[in-house]
PDB file of C-alpha atoms in Angstrom:
ATOM      1  CA  GLY O   1     -62.796 -18.011 -51.885  1.00 83.00           C
ATOM      2  CA  ASP O   2     -64.720 -20.263 -49.544  1.00 88.00           C
ATOM      3  CA  SER O   3     -66.377 -18.691 -46.534  1.00 92.00           C
ATOM      4  CA  VAL O   4     -69.147 -19.134 -43.972  1.00 95.00           C
ATOM      5  CA  THR O   5     -71.348 -16.362 -42.614  1.00 96.00           C
ATOM      6  CA  GLN O   6     -73.086 -17.088 -39.386  1.00 94.00           C
ATOM      7  CA  MET O   7     -75.749 -15.297 -37.425  1.00 85.00           C
ATOM      8  CA  GLU O   8     -74.316 -12.932 -34.835  1.00 83.00           C
ATOM      9  CA  GLY O   9     -74.939 -13.669 -31.200  1.00 84.00           C
ATOM     10  CA  PRO O  10     -75.341 -13.892 -28.395  1.00 95.00           C
ATOM     11  CA  VAL O  11     -78.736 -15.538 -28.407  1.00 96.00           C
ATOM     12  CA  THR O  12     -80.747 -15.922 -25.215  1.00 97.00           C
ATOM     13  CA  LEU O  13     -83.840 -18.133 -25.154  1.00 97.00           C
ATOM     14  CA  SER O  14     -86.185 -19.490 -22.557  1.00 97.00           C
ATOM     15  CA  GLU O  15     -86.334 -23.239 -22.054  1.00 97.00           C
ATOM     16  CA  GLU O  16     -88.608 -24.996 -24.599  1.00 97.00           C
ATOM     17  CA  ALA O  17     -88.338 -22.111 -27.080  1.00 98.00           C
ATOM     18  CA  PHE O  18     -87.663 -22.684 -30.778  1.00 98.00           C
ATOM     19  CA  LEU O  19     -84.107 -22.142 -31.969  1.00 97.00           C
ATOM     20  CA  THR O  20     -82.842 -21.035 -35.364  1.00 97.00           C
ATOM     21  CA  ILE O  21     -79.227 -20.102 -36.059  1.00 97.00           C
ATOM     22  CA  ASN O  22     -78.679 -18.896 -39.599  1.00 97.00           C
ATOM     23  CA  CYS O  23     -75.697 -19.978 -41.690  1.00 98.00           C
ATOM     24  CA  THR O  24     -74.911 -19.191 -45.318  1.00 97.00           C
ATOM     25  CA  TYR O  25     -71.867 -20.190 -47.288  1.00 96.00           C
ATOM     26  CA  THR O  26     -69.782 -19.426 -50.343  1.00 94.00           C
ATOM     27  CA  ALA O  27     -67.884 -22.237 -52.012  1.00 91.00           C
ATOM     28  CA  THR O  28     -66.263 -22.921 -55.346  1.00 82.00           C
ATOM     29  CA  GLY O  29     -67.211 -26.577 -55.439  1.00 79.00           C
ATOM     30  CA  TYR O  30     -69.699 -28.868 -53.757  1.00 85.00           C
ATOM     31  CA  PRO O  31     -68.844 -28.698 -50.087  1.00 92.00           C
ATOM     32  CA  SER O  32     -69.832 -30.754 -47.095  1.00 93.00           C
ATOM     33  CA  LEU O  33     -71.514 -28.697 -44.379  1.00 95.00           C
ATOM     34  CA  PHE O  34     -71.244 -29.145 -40.628  1.00 96.00           C
ATOM     35  CA  TRP O  35     -72.472 -27.828 -37.327  1.00 97.00           C
ATOM     36  CA  TYR O  36     -70.123 -28.107 -34.368  1.00 97.00           C
ATOM     37  CA  VAL O  37     -70.855 -27.261 -30.736  1.00 97.00           C
ATOM     38  CA  GLN O  38     -68.368 -26.073 -28.119  1.00 95.00           C
ATOM     39  CA  TYR O  39     -69.085 -26.218 -24.399  1.00 93.00           C
ATOM     40  CA  PRO O  40     -67.059 -24.049 -22.011  1.00 88.00           C
ATOM     41  CA  GLY O  41     -63.481 -25.229 -21.670  1.00 84.00           C
ATOM     42  CA  GLU O  42     -63.919 -27.948 -24.274  1.00 87.00           C
ATOM     43  CA  GLY O  43     -63.007 -28.627 -27.880  1.00 90.00           C
ATOM     44  CA  LEU O  44     -65.505 -28.810 -30.719  1.00 93.00           C
ATOM     45  CA  GLN O  45     -68.000 -31.650 -30.969  1.00 94.00           C
ATOM     46  CA  LEU O  46     -69.624 -32.611 -34.230  1.00 94.00           C
ATOM     47  CA  LEU O  47     -73.351 -31.996 -33.943  1.00 97.00           C
ATOM     48  CA  LEU O  48     -74.495 -32.893 -37.460  1.00 96.00           C
ATOM     49  CA  LYS O  49     -73.430 -32.835 -41.076  1.00 95.00           C
ATOM     50  CA  ALA O  50     -74.722 -32.992 -44.647  1.00 96.00           C
ATOM     51  CA  THR O  51     -72.658 -33.918 -47.662  1.00 92.00           C
ATOM     52  CA  LYS O  52     -74.894 -33.004 -50.608  1.00 91.00           C
ATOM     53  CA  ALA O  53     -77.756 -30.744 -51.583  1.00 93.00           C
ATOM     54  CA  ASP O  54     -81.132 -31.445 -49.912  1.00 95.00           C
ATOM     55  CA  ASP O  55     -79.537 -33.712 -47.308  1.00 96.00           C
ATOM     56  CA  LYS O  56     -80.839 -33.186 -43.796  1.00 97.00           C
ATOM     57  CA  GLY O  57     -78.483 -33.707 -40.892  1.00 97.00           C
ATOM     58  CA  SER O  58     -79.989 -34.386 -37.487  1.00 97.00           C
ATOM     59  CA  ASN O  59     -78.812 -35.222 -33.982  1.00 97.00           C
ATOM     60  CA  LYS O  60     -80.106 -34.719 -30.416  1.00 95.00           C
ATOM     61  CA  GLY O  61     -83.179 -32.873 -31.698  1.00 97.00           C
ATOM     62  CA  PHE O  62     -81.148 -30.477 -33.850  1.00 98.00           C
ATOM     63  CA  GLU O  63     -81.665 -30.380 -37.615  1.00 98.00           C
ATOM     64  CA  ALA O  64     -80.187 -28.582 -40.607  1.00 98.00           C
ATOM     65  CA  THR O  65     -80.930 -28.935 -44.313  1.00 98.00           C
ATOM     66  CA  TYR O  66     -78.355 -28.340 -47.043  1.00 97.00           C
ATOM     67  CA  ARG O  67     -79.992 -25.798 -49.388  1.00 96.00           C
ATOM     68  CA  LYS O  68     -77.911 -25.290 -52.510  1.00 94.00           C
ATOM     69  CA  GLU O  69     -80.332 -22.794 -54.071  1.00 94.00           C
ATOM     70  CA  THR O  70     -80.014 -20.434 -51.093  1.00 95.00           C
ATOM     71  CA  THR O  71     -76.479 -21.590 -50.089  1.00 96.00           C
ATOM     72  CA  SER O  72     -77.722 -22.066 -46.549  1.00 97.00           C
ATOM     73  CA  PHE O  73     -77.490 -24.583 -43.722  1.00 98.00           C
ATOM     74  CA  HIS O  74     -79.587 -23.158 -40.894  1.00 98.00           C
ATOM     75  CA  LEU O  75     -79.598 -24.946 -37.545  1.00 98.00           C
ATOM     76  CA  GLU O  76     -82.965 -25.542 -35.844  1.00 98.00           C
ATOM     77  CA  LYS O  77     -84.283 -27.157 -32.705  1.00 98.00           C
ATOM     78  CA  GLY O  78     -87.906 -27.268 -31.709  1.00 97.00           C
ATOM     79  CA  SER O  79     -87.494 -27.071 -27.942  1.00 96.00           C
ATOM     80  CA  VAL O  80     -84.212 -26.018 -26.375  1.00 98.00           C
ATOM     81  CA  GLN O  81     -82.983 -27.083 -22.948  1.00 97.00           C
ATOM     82  CA  VAL O  82     -80.649 -25.419 -20.477  1.00 97.00           C
ATOM     83  CA  SER O  83     -78.051 -28.059 -21.381  1.00 96.00           C
ATOM     84  CA  ASP O  84     -77.993 -26.729 -24.973  1.00 97.00           C
ATOM     85  CA  SER O  85     -76.240 -23.580 -23.782  1.00 97.00           C
ATOM     86  CA  ALA O  86     -72.982 -23.492 -25.751  1.00 97.00           C
ATOM     87  CA  VAL O  87     -71.313 -21.900 -28.766  1.00 96.00           C
ATOM     88  CA  TYR O  88     -72.380 -23.242 -32.161  1.00 97.00           C
ATOM     89  CA  PHE O  89     -70.154 -23.136 -35.235  1.00 97.00           C
ATOM     90  CA  CYS O  90     -71.170 -23.638 -38.830  1.00 97.00           C
ATOM     91  CA  ALA O  91     -68.408 -24.974 -41.088  1.00 96.00           C
ATOM     92  CA  LEU O  92     -67.759 -26.172 -44.595  1.00 93.00           C
ATOM     93  CA  SER O  93     -65.190 -28.362 -46.244  1.00 91.00           C
ATOM     94  CA  ASP O  94     -64.678 -28.047 -49.977  1.00 85.00           C
ATOM     95  CA  PRO O  95     -62.668 -30.807 -51.676  1.00 79.00           C
ATOM     96  CA  ASN O  96     -61.646 -28.272 -54.331  1.00 77.00           C
ATOM     97  CA  THR O  97     -59.792 -26.113 -51.818  1.00 74.00           C
ATOM     98  CA  GLY O  98     -57.912 -28.587 -49.704  1.00 72.00           C
ATOM     99  CA  ASN O  99     -58.416 -30.457 -46.492  1.00 76.00           C
ATOM    100  CA  GLN O 100     -59.500 -27.741 -44.131  1.00 85.00           C
ATOM    101  CA  PHE O 101     -62.608 -26.391 -42.527  1.00 90.00           C
ATOM    102  CA  TYR O 102     -63.865 -22.874 -43.047  1.00 92.00           C
ATOM    103  CA  PHE O 103     -65.646 -21.863 -39.870  1.00 95.00           C
ATOM    104  CA  GLY O 104     -68.202 -19.228 -39.113  1.00 95.00           C
ATOM    105  CA  THR O 105     -67.596 -16.882 -36.202  1.00 94.00           C
ATOM    106  CA  GLY O 106     -69.737 -18.902 -33.805  1.00 95.00           C
ATOM    107  CA  THR O 107     -73.048 -18.129 -32.128  1.00 96.00           C
ATOM    108  CA  SER O 108     -73.290 -18.183 -28.363  1.00 96.00           C
ATOM    109  CA  LEU O 109     -76.566 -19.608 -27.067  1.00 97.00           C
ATOM    110  CA  THR O 110     -77.786 -19.243 -23.507  1.00 97.00           C
ATOM    111  CA  VAL O 111     -80.962 -21.022 -22.451  1.00 97.00           C
ATOM    112  CA  ILE O 112     -82.582 -19.801 -19.263  1.00 97.00           C
ATOM    113  CA  PRO O 113     -84.970 -21.904 -17.162  1.00 95.00           C
TER     114      PRO O 113
ATOM    115  CA  LYS U   1     -62.961 -45.963 -28.573  1.00 61.00           C
ATOM    116  CA  ALA U   2     -60.544 -43.300 -27.361  1.00 75.00           C
ATOM    117  CA  GLY U   3     -60.988 -39.810 -28.795  1.00 92.00           C
ATOM    118  CA  VAL U   4     -58.409 -37.284 -29.899  1.00 96.00           C
ATOM    119  CA  THR U   5     -55.971 -36.650 -27.064  1.00 97.00           C
ATOM    120  CA  GLN U   6     -54.056 -33.417 -26.729  1.00 97.00           C
ATOM    121  CA  THR U   7     -51.299 -32.765 -24.243  1.00 97.00           C
ATOM    122  CA  PRO U   8     -50.745 -30.732 -22.248  1.00 97.00           C
ATOM    123  CA  ARG U   9     -54.109 -29.116 -21.521  1.00 96.00           C
ATOM    124  CA  TYR U  10     -52.566 -25.886 -20.269  1.00 97.00           C
ATOM    125  CA  LEU U  11     -49.245 -24.162 -20.841  1.00 96.00           C
ATOM    126  CA  ILE U  12     -47.739 -20.890 -19.709  1.00 98.00           C
ATOM    127  CA  LYS U  13     -44.671 -19.692 -21.585  1.00 98.00           C
ATOM    128  CA  THR U  14     -42.597 -16.546 -21.750  1.00 98.00           C
ATOM    129  CA  ARG U  15     -42.166 -14.412 -24.857  1.00 98.00           C
ATOM    130  CA  GLY U  16     -39.289 -15.634 -26.976  1.00 98.00           C
ATOM    131  CA  GLN U  17     -39.519 -19.236 -25.811  1.00 98.00           C
ATOM    132  CA  GLN U  18     -40.624 -22.129 -27.970  1.00 98.00           C
ATOM    133  CA  VAL U  19     -43.330 -24.674 -27.305  1.00 98.00           C
ATOM    134  CA  THR U  20     -44.325 -28.116 -28.586  1.00 98.00           C
ATOM    135  CA  LEU U  21     -47.881 -29.397 -28.452  1.00 98.00           C
ATOM    136  CA  SER U  22     -48.835 -33.020 -28.942  1.00 98.00           C
ATOM    137  CA  CYS U  23     -51.847 -34.717 -30.485  1.00 98.00           C
ATOM    138  CA  SER U  24     -52.801 -38.397 -30.597  1.00 98.00           C
ATOM    139  CA  PRO U  25     -55.565 -39.004 -33.156  1.00 97.00           C
ATOM    140  CA  ILE U  26     -58.277 -41.621 -33.040  1.00 95.00           C
ATOM    141  CA  SER U  27     -56.865 -45.044 -33.864  1.00 94.00           C
ATOM    142  CA  GLY U  28     -56.929 -45.584 -37.626  1.00 92.00           C
ATOM    143  CA  HIS U  29     -57.239 -41.911 -38.501  1.00 93.00           C
ATOM    144  CA  ARG U  30     -54.485 -40.770 -40.826  1.00 93.00           C
ATOM    145  CA  SER U  31     -55.399 -37.121 -41.309  1.00 93.00           C
ATOM    146  CA  VAL U  32     -54.547 -34.676 -38.535  1.00 95.00           C
ATOM    147  CA  SER U  33     -55.237 -30.945 -38.617  1.00 95.00           C
ATOM    148  CA  TRP U  34     -54.420 -28.093 -36.287  1.00 97.00           C
ATOM    149  CA  TYR U  35     -56.462 -24.956 -35.624  1.00 97.00           C
ATOM    150  CA  GLN U  36     -55.869 -21.854 -33.565  1.00 97.00           C
ATOM    151  CA  GLN U  37     -58.847 -20.377 -31.730  1.00 95.00           C
ATOM    152  CA  THR U  38     -58.806 -16.827 -30.378  1.00 95.00           C
ATOM    153  CA  PRO U  39     -61.641 -14.481 -29.376  1.00 91.00           C
ATOM    154  CA  GLY U  40     -60.622 -11.957 -32.017  1.00 88.00           C
ATOM    155  CA  GLN U  41     -59.866 -14.180 -35.020  1.00 91.00           C
ATOM    156  CA  GLY U  42     -62.046 -17.176 -34.300  1.00 92.00           C
ATOM    157  CA  LEU U  43     -60.960 -20.550 -35.642  1.00 94.00           C
ATOM    158  CA  GLN U  44     -58.058 -20.412 -38.068  1.00 95.00           C
ATOM    159  CA  PHE U  45     -56.509 -23.312 -39.934  1.00 94.00           C
ATOM    160  CA  LEU U  46     -52.826 -23.952 -39.286  1.00 96.00           C
ATOM    161  CA  PHE U  47     -51.961 -27.092 -41.241  1.00 94.00           C
ATOM    162  CA  GLU U  48     -53.025 -30.615 -42.119  1.00 94.00           C
ATOM    163  CA  TYR U  49     -50.997 -33.808 -42.287  1.00 95.00           C
ATOM    164  CA  PHE U  50     -51.777 -37.099 -43.918  1.00 93.00           C
ATOM    165  CA  SER U  51     -49.490 -40.133 -43.713  1.00 92.00           C
ATOM    166  CA  GLU U  52     -46.587 -38.006 -42.447  1.00 94.00           C
ATOM    167  CA  THR U  53     -46.893 -35.450 -45.274  1.00 95.00           C
ATOM    168  CA  GLN U  54     -48.147 -31.898 -44.948  1.00 94.00           C
ATOM    169  CA  ARG U  55     -51.002 -31.601 -47.423  1.00 91.00           C
ATOM    170  CA  ASN U  56     -52.225 -28.126 -46.682  1.00 90.00           C
ATOM    171  CA  LYS U  57     -51.053 -25.059 -44.798  1.00 92.00           C
ATOM    172  CA  GLY U  58     -52.822 -21.946 -43.564  1.00 93.00           C
ATOM    173  CA  ASN U  59     -51.593 -18.363 -43.488  1.00 93.00           C
ATOM    174  CA  PHE U  60     -49.374 -18.442 -40.451  1.00 96.00           C
ATOM    175  CA  PRO U  61     -45.740 -17.364 -40.187  1.00 97.00           C
ATOM    176  CA  GLY U  62     -42.920 -19.865 -40.401  1.00 96.00           C
ATOM    177  CA  ARG U  63     -42.612 -19.836 -36.605  1.00 98.00           C
ATOM    178  CA  PHE U  64     -45.494 -22.303 -36.650  1.00 98.00           C
ATOM    179  CA  SER U  65     -44.509 -25.755 -37.798  1.00 97.00           C
ATOM    180  CA  GLY U  66     -45.707 -29.289 -37.408  1.00 97.00           C
ATOM    181  CA  ARG U  67     -45.008 -32.868 -38.161  1.00 97.00           C
ATOM    182  CA  GLN U  68     -46.680 -36.241 -38.152  1.00 97.00           C
ATOM    183  CA  PHE U  69     -45.157 -39.528 -37.159  1.00 96.00           C
ATOM    184  CA  SER U  70     -45.627 -42.973 -38.654  1.00 94.00           C
ATOM    185  CA  ASN U  71     -48.207 -43.838 -35.982  1.00 93.00           C
ATOM    186  CA  SER U  72     -50.208 -40.713 -37.044  1.00 94.00           C
ATOM    187  CA  ARG U  73     -49.442 -38.848 -33.831  1.00 97.00           C
ATOM    188  CA  SER U  74     -48.703 -35.214 -34.537  1.00 98.00           C
ATOM    189  CA  GLU U  75     -46.848 -32.361 -32.930  1.00 98.00           C
ATOM    190  CA  MET U  76     -46.900 -28.669 -33.590  1.00 98.00           C
ATOM    191  CA  ASN U  77     -44.145 -26.311 -32.617  1.00 98.00           C
ATOM    192  CA  VAL U  78     -44.172 -22.563 -32.167  1.00 98.00           C
ATOM    193  CA  SER U  79     -40.822 -20.840 -31.921  1.00 96.00           C
ATOM    194  CA  THR U  80     -40.024 -17.356 -30.641  1.00 97.00           C
ATOM    195  CA  LEU U  81     -43.373 -17.002 -28.923  1.00 98.00           C
ATOM    196  CA  GLU U  82     -45.236 -13.709 -29.067  1.00 98.00           C
ATOM    197  CA  LEU U  83     -48.028 -12.442 -26.823  1.00 97.00           C
ATOM    198  CA  GLY U  84     -50.423 -12.798 -29.739  1.00 96.00           C
ATOM    199  CA  ASP U  85     -49.808 -16.549 -29.871  1.00 98.00           C
ATOM    200  CA  SER U  86     -51.888 -16.958 -26.732  1.00 98.00           C
ATOM    201  CA  ALA U  87     -54.799 -19.115 -27.849  1.00 97.00           C
ATOM    202  CA  LEU U  88     -56.555 -22.442 -27.661  1.00 96.00           C
ATOM    203  CA  TYR U  89     -54.866 -24.841 -30.081  1.00 97.00           C
ATOM    204  CA  LEU U  90     -57.137 -27.569 -31.353  1.00 97.00           C
ATOM    205  CA  CYS U  91     -56.139 -30.793 -33.027  1.00 97.00           C
ATOM    206  CA  ALA U  92     -58.590 -32.752 -35.150  1.00 96.00           C
ATOM    207  CA  SER U  93     -58.402 -36.112 -36.848  1.00 95.00           C
ATOM    208  CA  SER U  94     -60.229 -37.843 -39.662  1.00 92.00           C
ATOM    209  CA  LEU U  95     -59.938 -41.119 -41.518  1.00 89.00           C
ATOM    210  CA  GLU U  96     -58.842 -39.407 -44.715  1.00 83.00           C
ATOM    211  CA  ALA U  97     -60.047 -35.853 -45.227  1.00 78.00           C
ATOM    212  CA  ALA U  98     -61.989 -32.914 -43.814  1.00 77.00           C
ATOM    213  CA  PHE U  99     -64.769 -33.585 -46.295  1.00 76.00           C
ATOM    214  CA  TYR U 100     -65.929 -36.488 -44.144  1.00 77.00           C
ATOM    215  CA  GLY U 101     -65.771 -34.575 -40.878  1.00 84.00           C
ATOM    216  CA  TYR U 102     -63.199 -34.139 -38.166  1.00 91.00           C
ATOM    217  CA  THR U 103     -63.167 -35.207 -34.520  1.00 93.00           C
ATOM    218  CA  PHE U 104     -61.613 -32.554 -32.326  1.00 95.00           C
ATOM    219  CA  GLY U 105     -59.593 -32.856 -29.172  1.00 95.00           C
ATOM    220  CA  SER U 106     -60.195 -30.720 -26.076  1.00 94.00           C
ATOM    221  CA  GLY U 107     -57.335 -28.426 -26.998  1.00 95.00           C
ATOM    222  CA  THR U 108     -54.221 -26.992 -25.411  1.00 97.00           C
ATOM    223  CA  ARG U 109     -54.624 -23.571 -23.835  1.00 96.00           C
ATOM    224  CA  LEU U 110     -51.374 -21.653 -24.405  1.00 98.00           C
ATOM    225  CA  THR U 111     -50.751 -18.449 -22.506  1.00 98.00           C
ATOM    226  CA  VAL U 112     -47.716 -16.336 -23.431  1.00 98.00           C
ATOM    227  CA  VAL U 113     -46.595 -13.824 -20.806  1.00 97.00           C
TER     228      VAL U 113
END
C-alpha cells in the first residue's frame, strides 16, 4: 500500500544553518507529493507541492524535488530562521487509492538563535 | 478569502458521551476530509465527502461518522466516547480531490475524561 517514511526528529539547528528533512514514499500509482508545516496549537499549512516527476516545489525559501527514480521528496532550505521552528510533515496523495493523504510521522525542527 | 473554519476549538467530554464537530470549508470547495491527530498514531484519515456523498473511509470504528450538507459544510460525530478518542481533529477542504492539495483548519482539540 501507499506510505511515507520521514526522517526522525527532533532536529535542532542554529540560525542560518542548512536544513534537509528526508522523505521517501511508496505508491502504487503516480502520486502528488506535499510538505505541510504545523506550528504549535495550529492546523497544517501547505508549504509546497509537486504533482509529477522532476517537478520542484518551492515556497518561503523551502524547496523539494519530486524524484521518481529514488521515490524521494526531500525538503531543503539554505538558511533557516527561528521562525521556521515547527513540525514538518511529508504527505502523498495517490489518485489510484482514493481521496486521502498518507502522512509521514512528522519532523520537529527547532532553530536556535 | 476565509479559510477552513472548525468549531469549537476545544471540547471536554466525559466517557460514554457523544460529540459533534463542525467544519466550514473554503467557499467553492466541495471535498471535505477529516483527520485525527494523536502523538502516538500521528495523522490518520477518517473520511472524505464530496457533494454530500462519502467517497472514502479510513479504518475507524462505526462510532465515528460524518456527513456533508448541500452547502459543503460538514460535521463529524463520535458516539460513546472513549479515553483514546482524545485528539486533535482536523478538517480539510479542496476544490475536488486530495490530489490537488488540501487546506486545513486549525482543528478541534477533544479531551475525553
